[in-house]
DNA sequence: GTTTAAATTAAACGTTTGTTTAACTTTGCC
DNA sequence: GGCAAAGTTAAACAAACGTTTAATTTAAAC
């Protein structure tokens, strides 16, 4: 990955936020330029076009995600359920730590027409499935996990739950005893809540007895 | 709800599909007019504006959803788990039966700025939560369901999983032994797969013993 | 058949869009 | 200091946007 100047990073950061909040087509390059405090022409000058700006954001984030996945592969001494729990913790932490980008992903994966970005998204999801499946399969063969589980669907539930939590936060905020937390504390409490829920869910479906 | 002429319904249907596939701002009124085979001016003439066209779609669909919820309230003779299973079946069936609209909802709920549409979405979600919570709570009090369950999160998982399945279908299609199914058959098989998965998930988390 | 309202059209409206241009400034190097 | 490259700017570009207009056709009522 090439390095980016402060100005370029500023554009990328602002663009990511605005694309997340208003959608790609709902955000104009003038909006981005104004909030990033740069001239409009700089966007084309640096990134070529608005489309390529989005592509740059994706390459930047997805490279980090791929690195993240590879790190997860390493620790191999844990029990299966520990592994799953660790995986969930890290996924939740990662995805809720880059909520703007996850919003963009949520939007982009809905586009019907094929695009390099859509391909990248599903390729990454495939890799994440490839991370979880062998853990489950091996534990099933060892008789530790229940056998009748749809792993693909379980990953769908993992992603879907997290992606659903992101827009729900603003609403959940005003409900149960979290009004007096500051923004950072609240974000941590959400991570915890989602993580706890998902770990219970996975444990229940993988280790229960019917 | 007012009645709509064939031409109006044609516009609504085309608009719903295009908004789902390309996003609201990614779809022009000229696109809609062309595919619906009507003059551009008819859209303003009938619905007032592009924004109000989207609002019309939402009112139309959400009224149906509200009616759907009220129907669910009626059958009161089932066991708690039967009720949950029935709820899941109907939710999956309903939501995967109006995938275009669910795509639009997925997109719209990501918008950061407050809007009447966003409010309607979360109001409806609140109503659906209000449908499930008493079932779970009563069963917990009766000692039938496990107590340590986050019902709000469980609803998030329900919606999230279904919303995640919708864009994943095109990908899942090319995988496991479903290549020879026609479109309708495949759609049914997806409904079944999601439904089965969610029912297992809910049963496991609600009735397991730690 | 005449009249009135609704439906429909092509054309034009003024904005906003993403991008490019051409002039200008800054920077780094010899 | 002079020169070339990179950075930066305001202005202009054509295209596309949502919407409106004014003229025309269709439909319904009397």
Coordinates of C-alpha atoms (C1' of nucleotides) in Angstrom, one line a residue:
Chain A
X1 CA 0.0 0.0 0.0
X2 CA 1.3 3.4 -1.0
X3 CA 1.6 6.0 1.7
X4 CA -0.8 9.0 1.8
X5 CA -0.1 12.6 2.7
X6 CA -2.0 14.2 5.5
X7 CA -4.3 16.0 3.0
X8 CA -5.0 12.7 1.2
X9 CA -5.8 11.0 4.4
X10 CA -8.1 13.9 5.4
X11 CA -10.0 13.5 2.2
X12 CA -10.2 9.7 2.6
X13 CA -11.5 10.1 6.2
X14 CA -14.1 12.7 5.4
X15 CA -15.2 10.8 2.3
X16 CA -15.6 7.6 4.3
X17 CA -17.8 9.4 6.9
X18 CA -20.0 11.1 4.3
X19 CA -20.4 8.0 2.1
X20 CA -21.4 6.1 5.2
X21 CA -23.9 8.8 6.4
X22 CA -25.4 9.8 3.1
X23 CA -24.5 7.1 0.6
X24 CA -22.1 7.3 -2.3
X25 CA -24.5 9.0 -4.7
X26 CA -25.9 11.1 -1.9
X27 CA -22.5 12.7 -1.3
X28 CA -21.0 15.2 -3.8
X29 CA -17.3 15.8 -4.3
X30 CA -18.0 19.4 -3.2
X31 CA -19.3 18.2 0.1
X32 CA -16.2 16.2 0.6
X33 CA -13.9 19.0 -0.5
X34 CA -15.6 21.5 1.8
X35 CA -15.5 19.3 4.9
X36 CA -12.0 18.2 4.3
X37 CA -11.0 21.9 3.6
X38 CA -9.4 21.2 0.2
X39 CA -10.1 22.4 -3.3
X40 CA -12.5 20.4 -5.3
X41 CA -9.9 19.7 -8.0
X42 CA -7.6 18.0 -5.5
X43 CA -9.9 14.9 -5.4
X44 CA -9.5 14.2 -9.0
X45 CA -5.8 15.2 -8.8
X46 CA -5.1 12.7 -6.1
X47 CA -7.5 9.9 -6.7
X48 CA -8.5 10.3 -10.4
X49 CA -12.3 10.3 -9.8
X50 CA -15.0 10.0 -7.2
X51 CA -15.4 6.3 -8.1
X52 CA -11.7 5.7 -7.7
X53 CA -11.8 7.5 -4.3
X54 CA -14.3 4.9 -3.1
X55 CA -12.2 2.1 -4.5
X56 CA -9.2 3.6 -2.7
X57 CA -11.1 3.5 0.6
X58 CA -12.0 -0.1 -0.1
X59 CA -8.5 -1.2 -0.9
X60 CA -7.2 0.6 2.2
X61 CA -9.8 -1.0 4.5
X62 CA -9.8 -4.5 2.9
X63 CA -6.1 -4.8 3.0
X64 CA -6.3 -4.1 6.7
X65 CA -9.1 -6.7 7.0
X66 CA -7.0 -9.3 5.2
X67 CA -4.1 -8.6 7.5
X68 CA -6.5 -9.0 10.4
X69 CA -7.7 -12.3 9.2
X70 CA -4.2 -13.7 8.8
X71 CA -3.4 -12.7 12.4
X72 CA -6.4 -14.7 13.6
X73 CA -5.1 -17.8 11.9
X74 CA -2.0 -18.0 14.2
X75 CA -3.1 -18.8 17.7
X76 CA -3.7 -22.5 17.6
X77 CA -3.5 -23.7 21.1
X78 CA -7.0 -22.9 22.3
X79 CA -10.0 -25.1 22.7
X80 CA -12.6 -24.9 19.8
X81 CA -15.1 -22.9 21.8
X82 CA -12.3 -20.5 23.0
X83 CA -11.3 -20.0 19.4
X84 CA -14.9 -19.2 18.4
X85 CA -15.2 -16.8 21.3
X86 CA -12.0 -15.1 20.5
X87 CA -13.1 -14.9 16.9
X88 CA -16.3 -13.3 17.8
X89 CA -14.6 -10.8 20.2
X90 CA -12.2 -9.7 17.5
X91 CA -14.8 -9.5 14.7
X92 CA -17.1 -7.4 16.8
X93 CA -14.3 -5.2 18.0
X94 CA -12.9 -4.8 14.4
X95 CA -16.2 -4.1 12.7
X96 CA -17.7 -1.8 15.4
X97 CA -14.3 0.0 15.4
X98 CA -14.7 0.9 11.7
X99 CA -18.4 1.6 11.6
X100 CA -18.3 4.1 8.8
X101 CA -16.6 1.7 6.5
X102 CA -19.0 -1.1 7.6
X103 CA -21.9 1.2 6.6
X104 CA -20.4 1.6 3.2
X105 CA -20.0 -2.1 2.9
X106 CA -23.6 -2.7 3.9
X107 CA -24.7 -0.3 1.2
X108 CA -22.3 -1.6 -1.5
X109 CA -23.2 -5.2 -1.0
X110 CA -26.8 -4.4 -1.9
X111 CA -25.9 -3.1 -5.4
X112 CA -27.2 -5.5 -8.0
X113 CA -24.8 -4.8 -10.8
X114 CA -21.5 -6.5 -10.6
X115 CA -18.5 -4.4 -9.7
X116 CA -14.9 -4.9 -8.5
X117 CA -16.0 -3.6 -5.1
X118 CA -18.8 -6.1 -4.8
X119 CA -16.4 -8.9 -5.8
X120 CA -13.9 -7.8 -3.1
X121 CA -16.6 -7.8 -0.4
X122 CA -17.7 -11.4 -1.1
X123 CA -14.2 -12.6 -1.5
X124 CA -13.4 -11.3 1.9
X125 CA -16.5 -12.9 3.4
X126 CA -15.4 -16.2 1.8
X127 CA -12.1 -15.9 3.5
X128 CA -13.8 -15.3 6.8
X129 CA -15.9 -18.4 6.3
X130 CA -12.8 -20.3 5.5
X131 CA -11.5 -19.2 8.8
X132 CA -14.4 -20.4 10.9
X133 CA -15.5 -23.5 9.0
X134 CA -12.4 -25.7 9.7
X135 CA -12.6 -24.8 13.4
X136 CA -16.2 -26.0 13.6
X137 CA -15.7 -29.0 11.3
X138 CA -12.7 -30.3 13.3
X139 CA -14.6 -29.8 16.6
X140 CA -17.6 -31.7 15.1
X141 CA -15.4 -34.6 14.1
X142 CA -13.9 -34.6 17.6
X143 CA -17.4 -34.8 19.0
X144 CA -17.1 -31.5 20.8
X145 CA -19.6 -29.5 18.7
X146 CA -23.1 -30.5 17.7
X147 CA -23.1 -31.7 14.1
X148 CA -26.3 -30.3 12.7
X149 CA -25.1 -26.7 12.2
X150 CA -25.2 -24.6 9.0
X151 CA -21.9 -22.8 9.3
X152 CA -22.5 -20.6 6.3
X153 CA -25.7 -19.4 7.9
X154 CA -23.9 -18.9 11.2
X155 CA -21.5 -16.6 9.6
X156 CA -24.4 -14.8 8.0
X157 CA -25.9 -14.4 11.5
X158 CA -22.6 -13.0 12.8
X159 CA -22.2 -10.4 10.1
X160 CA -25.9 -9.7 9.9
X161 CA -26.2 -9.1 13.7
X162 CA -23.2 -6.7 13.7
X163 CA -24.4 -4.9 10.6
X164 CA -27.8 -4.5 12.1
X165 CA -26.5 -3.2 15.4
X166 CA -24.6 -0.3 13.7
X167 CA -27.6 1.7 12.6
X168 CA -29.6 0.6 15.7
X169 CA -27.2 2.2 18.1
X170 CA -28.7 5.7 17.9
X171 CA -32.0 4.2 18.9
X172 CA -30.7 1.8 21.5
X173 CA -28.9 4.7 23.1
X174 CA -32.1 6.2 24.5
X175 CA -33.4 3.1 26.1
X176 CA -31.9 1.1 29.0
X177 CA -29.7 2.8 31.6
X178 CA -26.9 3.9 29.3
X179 CA -27.9 7.6 29.1
X180 CA -25.2 8.7 31.5
X181 CA -22.3 7.1 29.5
X182 CA -20.1 9.2 27.3
X183 CA -19.7 8.3 23.7
X184 CA -16.6 6.1 24.1
X185 CA -18.0 4.3 27.1
X186 CA -21.3 3.7 25.2
X187 CA -19.4 2.3 22.3
X188 CA -17.6 -0.1 24.5
X189 CA -20.8 -1.1 26.2
X190 CA -22.4 -1.9 22.8
X191 CA -19.4 -4.0 21.8
X192 CA -19.7 -5.9 25.0
X193 CA -23.4 -6.4 24.6
X194 CA -23.1 -7.7 21.0
X195 CA -20.1 -9.8 21.8
X196 CA -21.8 -11.4 24.8
X197 CA -25.0 -12.1 22.9
X198 CA -23.2 -13.7 20.0
X199 CA -21.0 -15.8 22.2
X200 CA -24.0 -17.1 24.0
X201 CA -25.7 -17.8 20.7
X202 CA -22.8 -19.7 19.2
X203 CA -22.2 -21.7 22.4
X204 CA -25.9 -22.6 22.5
X205 CA -26.1 -23.8 18.9
X206 CA -22.7 -25.5 18.9
X207 CA -22.7 -27.2 22.3
X208 CA -26.4 -27.8 23.3
X209 CA -28.1 -31.2 23.4
X210 CA -31.5 -31.6 21.9
Chain B
X1 CA -54.8 3.7 1.7
X2 CA -55.8 5.3 -1.5
X3 CA -56.1 3.1 -4.6
X4 CA -53.6 3.4 -7.4
X5 CA -54.1 3.1 -11.1
X6 CA -52.3 0.5 -13.1
X7 CA -49.9 3.2 -14.3
X8 CA -49.2 4.4 -10.8
X9 CA -48.6 0.8 -9.6
X10 CA -46.3 0.2 -12.5
X11 CA -44.2 3.3 -11.5
X12 CA -44.2 2.2 -7.8
X13 CA -43.1 -1.3 -8.8
X14 CA -40.3 -0.2 -11.1
X15 CA -39.2 2.5 -8.6
X16 CA -39.0 -0.1 -5.8
X17 CA -36.9 -2.4 -7.9
X18 CA -34.5 0.3 -9.1
X19 CA -34.2 1.9 -5.7
X20 CA -33.3 -1.5 -4.3
X21 CA -30.8 -2.3 -7.0
X22 CA -29.0 1.1 -7.3
X23 CA -30.1 3.1 -4.3
X24 CA -32.3 6.1 -4.2
X25 CA -29.8 8.7 -5.3
X26 CA -28.3 6.2 -7.8
X27 CA -31.7 6.0 -9.6
X28 CA -32.9 8.9 -11.8
X29 CA -36.6 9.7 -12.4
X30 CA -35.7 9.2 -16.1
X31 CA -34.6 5.6 -15.4
X32 CA -37.9 5.0 -13.6
X33 CA -40.0 6.6 -16.3
X34 CA -38.3 4.7 -19.1
X35 CA -38.6 1.3 -17.5
X36 CA -42.2 1.9 -16.4
X37 CA -42.9 3.2 -19.9
X38 CA -44.4 6.5 -18.8
X39 CA -43.5 10.1 -19.4
X40 CA -41.1 11.7 -16.9
X41 CA -43.6 14.3 -15.9
X42 CA -46.1 11.7 -14.7
X43 CA -44.0 10.9 -11.7
X44 CA -44.3 14.5 -10.4
X45 CA -47.8 14.6 -11.5
X46 CA -48.8 11.5 -9.6
X47 CA -46.6 11.6 -6.6
X48 CA -45.4 15.2 -6.3
X49 CA -41.7 14.5 -6.3
X50 CA -39.1 11.8 -6.3
X51 CA -38.8 12.0 -2.5
X52 CA -42.5 11.6 -2.1
X53 CA -42.4 8.6 -4.5
X54 CA -40.1 6.9 -2.0
X55 CA -42.4 7.9 0.9
X56 CA -45.3 6.5 -1.0
X57 CA -43.5 3.2 -1.3
X58 CA -42.8 3.2 2.4
X59 CA -46.3 4.0 3.4
X60 CA -47.6 1.3 1.1
X61 CA -45.3 -1.4 2.4
X62 CA -45.3 -0.4 6.1
X63 CA -49.1 -0.4 6.2
X64 CA -49.0 -3.9 5.0
X65 CA -46.3 -4.8 7.5
X66 CA -48.4 -3.3 10.3
X67 CA -51.4 -5.4 9.2
X68 CA -49.1 -8.4 9.1
X69 CA -48.0 -7.8 12.7
X70 CA -51.6 -7.5 13.9
X71 CA -52.5 -10.8 12.4
X72 CA -49.6 -12.4 14.2
X73 CA -51.0 -11.2 17.5
X74 CA -54.1 -13.3 17.2
X75 CA -53.3 -17.0 17.5
X76 CA -52.9 -17.5 21.2
X77 CA -53.3 -21.2 21.7
X78 CA -49.7 -22.3 20.9
X79 CA -46.9 -23.3 23.1
X80 CA -44.2 -20.5 23.5
X81 CA -41.7 -22.3 21.3
X82 CA -44.3 -23.0 18.7
X83 CA -45.2 -19.3 18.7
X84 CA -41.6 -18.3 18.2
X85 CA -41.2 -20.8 15.4
X86 CA -44.4 -19.5 13.7
X87 CA -43.1 -16.0 14.1
X88 CA -39.8 -16.8 12.5
X89 CA -41.5 -18.6 9.6
X90 CA -43.8 -15.7 8.9
X91 CA -41.1 -13.1 9.3
X92 CA -38.7 -14.9 6.9
X93 CA -41.5 -15.6 4.5
X94 CA -42.7 -12.0 4.6
X95 CA -39.3 -10.3 4.3
X96 CA -37.9 -12.6 1.7
X97 CA -41.1 -12.1 -0.2
X98 CA -40.5 -8.4 -0.5
X99 CA -36.8 -8.4 -1.0
X100 CA -36.7 -5.2 -3.1
X101 CA -38.4 -3.3 -0.3
X102 CA -36.2 -4.9 2.3
X103 CA -33.2 -3.7 0.3
X104 CA -34.5 -0.2 0.4
X105 CA -35.1 -0.5 4.2
X106 CA -31.5 -1.8 4.7
X107 CA -30.2 1.3 2.8
X108 CA -32.5 3.9 4.4
X109 CA -31.9 2.8 8.0
X110 CA -28.2 3.6 7.4
X111 CA -28.9 7.3 6.7
X112 CA -27.6 9.3 9.6
X113 CA -29.8 12.3 9.3
X114 CA -33.2 12.1 10.8
X115 CA -36.1 11.6 8.4
X116 CA -39.8 10.6 8.6
X117 CA -38.8 7.4 6.8
X118 CA -36.1 6.5 9.3
X119 CA -38.6 7.1 12.1
X120 CA -41.2 4.8 10.5
X121 CA -38.6 2.1 10.2
X122 CA -37.6 2.1 13.8
X123 CA -41.2 2.5 15.0
X124 CA -42.0 -0.7 13.1
X125 CA -39.0 -2.5 14.6
X126 CA -40.2 -1.4 18.0
X127 CA -43.6 -2.9 17.3
X128 CA -42.0 -6.2 16.2
X129 CA -40.0 -6.3 19.4
X130 CA -43.2 -5.6 21.3
X131 CA -44.6 -8.7 19.7
X132 CA -41.8 -11.0 20.6
X133 CA -40.8 -9.8 24.1
X134 CA -44.0 -10.7 25.9
X135 CA -43.9 -14.2 24.5
X136 CA -40.4 -14.7 25.8
X137 CA -40.9 -13.0 29.1
X138 CA -44.0 -15.0 29.9
X139 CA -42.3 -18.2 29.0
X140 CA -39.3 -17.3 31.1
X141 CA -41.6 -16.6 34.1
X142 CA -43.2 -20.0 33.5
X143 CA -39.8 -21.6 33.6
X144 CA -40.0 -22.8 30.0
X145 CA -37.4 -20.5 28.5
X146 CA -33.9 -19.8 29.8
X147 CA -33.7 -16.5 31.6
X148 CA -30.4 -15.0 30.6
X149 CA -31.4 -13.9 27.1
X150 CA -31.1 -10.4 25.5
X151 CA -34.4 -10.2 23.6
X152 CA -33.5 -7.0 21.9
X153 CA -30.4 -8.5 20.5
X154 CA -32.3 -11.6 19.5
X155 CA -34.5 -9.5 17.3
X156 CA -31.4 -7.8 15.9
X157 CA -30.1 -11.2 15.0
X158 CA -33.4 -12.1 13.4
X159 CA -33.5 -9.0 11.2
X160 CA -29.8 -8.9 10.6
X161 CA -29.6 -12.5 9.4
X162 CA -32.5 -12.0 7.0
X163 CA -31.1 -8.7 5.7
X164 CA -27.7 -10.3 5.3
X165 CA -29.2 -13.2 3.4
X166 CA -30.8 -11.0 0.7
X167 CA -27.7 -9.7 -0.9
X168 CA -25.9 -13.1 -0.3
X169 CA -28.3 -15.1 -2.4
X170 CA -26.6 -14.3 -5.7
X171 CA -23.4 -15.7 -4.2
X172 CA -24.9 -18.7 -2.4
X173 CA -26.6 -19.7 -5.5
X174 CA -23.5 -20.9 -7.2
X175 CA -22.4 -23.1 -4.3
X176 CA -24.0 -26.2 -2.9
X177 CA -26.3 -28.4 -5.1
X178 CA -28.9 -25.8 -5.9
X179 CA -27.7 -25.1 -9.5
X180 CA -30.5 -27.1 -11.1
X181 CA -33.3 -25.3 -9.3
X182 CA -35.3 -22.6 -11.1
X183 CA -35.7 -19.2 -9.6
X184 CA -38.9 -19.8 -7.7
X185 CA -37.6 -23.1 -6.3
X186 CA -34.4 -21.6 -5.3
X187 CA -36.2 -18.8 -3.5
X188 CA -38.2 -21.3 -1.6
X189 CA -35.1 -23.3 -0.7
X190 CA -33.5 -20.1 0.7
X191 CA -36.5 -19.3 2.8
X192 CA -36.4 -22.8 4.2
X193 CA -32.7 -22.7 4.9
X194 CA -32.9 -19.4 6.7
X195 CA -36.0 -20.4 8.6
X196 CA -34.5 -23.7 9.7
X197 CA -31.3 -22.0 10.8
X198 CA -33.1 -19.3 12.8
X199 CA -35.5 -21.7 14.5
X200 CA -32.6 -23.9 15.6
X201 CA -30.8 -20.8 16.8
X202 CA -33.7 -19.6 18.8
X203 CA -34.5 -23.0 20.3
X204 CA -30.9 -23.5 21.3
X205 CA -30.6 -20.1 23.1
X206 CA -34.0 -20.2 24.7
X207 CA -34.2 -23.8 25.8
X208 CA -30.7 -25.0 26.3
X209 CA -29.2 -25.8 29.7
X210 CA -25.7 -24.5 30.5
Chain C
dG1 C1' -72.1 18.3 -29.5
dT2 C1' -70.2 21.2 -26.2
dT3 C1' -67.9 21.8 -22.0
dT4 C1' -64.9 20.7 -18.2
dA5 C1' -61.6 18.2 -15.9
dA6 C1' -58.0 14.8 -16.0
dA7 C1' -54.3 12.7 -18.4
dT8 C1' -50.4 13.0 -21.3
dT9 C1' -46.7 14.9 -23.9
dA10 C1' -42.3 17.2 -25.6
dA11 C1' -39.7 20.8 -24.4
dA12 C1' -37.5 23.8 -21.4
dC13 C1' -36.3 25.3 -16.8
dG14 C1' -32.6 26.3 -13.4
dT15 C1' -29.4 23.5 -10.4
dT16 C1' -26.2 20.5 -9.4
dT17 C1' -23.3 17.0 -10.8
dG18 C1' -18.2 15.2 -11.7
dT19 C1' -14.4 16.6 -14.2
dT20 C1' -11.0 19.5 -16.6
dT21 C1' -8.6 23.6 -17.7
dA22 C1' -5.3 27.1 -17.4
dA23 C1' -3.0 30.1 -14.5
dC24 C1' -0.6 30.6 -10.4
dT25 C1' 2.2 29.2 -6.2
dT26 C1' 5.2 26.4 -3.7
dT27 C1' 8.8 23.2 -3.3
dG28 C1' 13.1 20.9 -4.0
dC29 C1' 17.4 20.5 -6.7
dC30 C1' 21.5 22.0 -9.3
Chain D
dG1 C1' 18.9 32.6 -8.6
dG2 C1' 17.0 29.6 -12.0
dC3 C1' 14.5 25.8 -13.3
dA4 C1' 11.4 21.8 -13.4
dA5 C1' 8.0 19.3 -11.0
dA6 C1' 4.4 19.1 -7.8
dG7 C1' 0.8 21.3 -5.5
dT8 C1' -3.1 24.4 -5.5
dT9 C1' -6.5 27.5 -7.1
dA10 C1' -10.8 29.7 -9.3
dA11 C1' -13.3 29.2 -13.2
dA12 C1' -15.4 26.9 -16.7
dC13 C1' -17.1 22.6 -18.8
dA14 C1' -20.7 19.6 -20.6
dA15 C1' -23.8 16.3 -18.8
dA16 C1' -27.4 14.8 -15.9
dC17 C1' -30.4 15.9 -12.5
dG18 C1' -35.5 16.8 -10.5
dT19 C1' -39.1 19.7 -11.7
dT20 C1' -42.2 22.7 -14.3
dT21 C1' -44.4 24.6 -18.2
dA22 C1' -47.6 25.1 -21.8
dA23 C1' -49.8 22.7 -25.4
dT24 C1' -52.4 18.8 -26.6
dT25 C1' -55.2 14.6 -26.2
dT26 C1' -58.4 11.8 -23.8
dA27 C1' -62.4 11.0 -20.9
dA28 C1' -66.6 12.0 -18.7
dA29 C1' -70.8 14.7 -17.8
dC30 C1' -74.5 17.2 -19.2

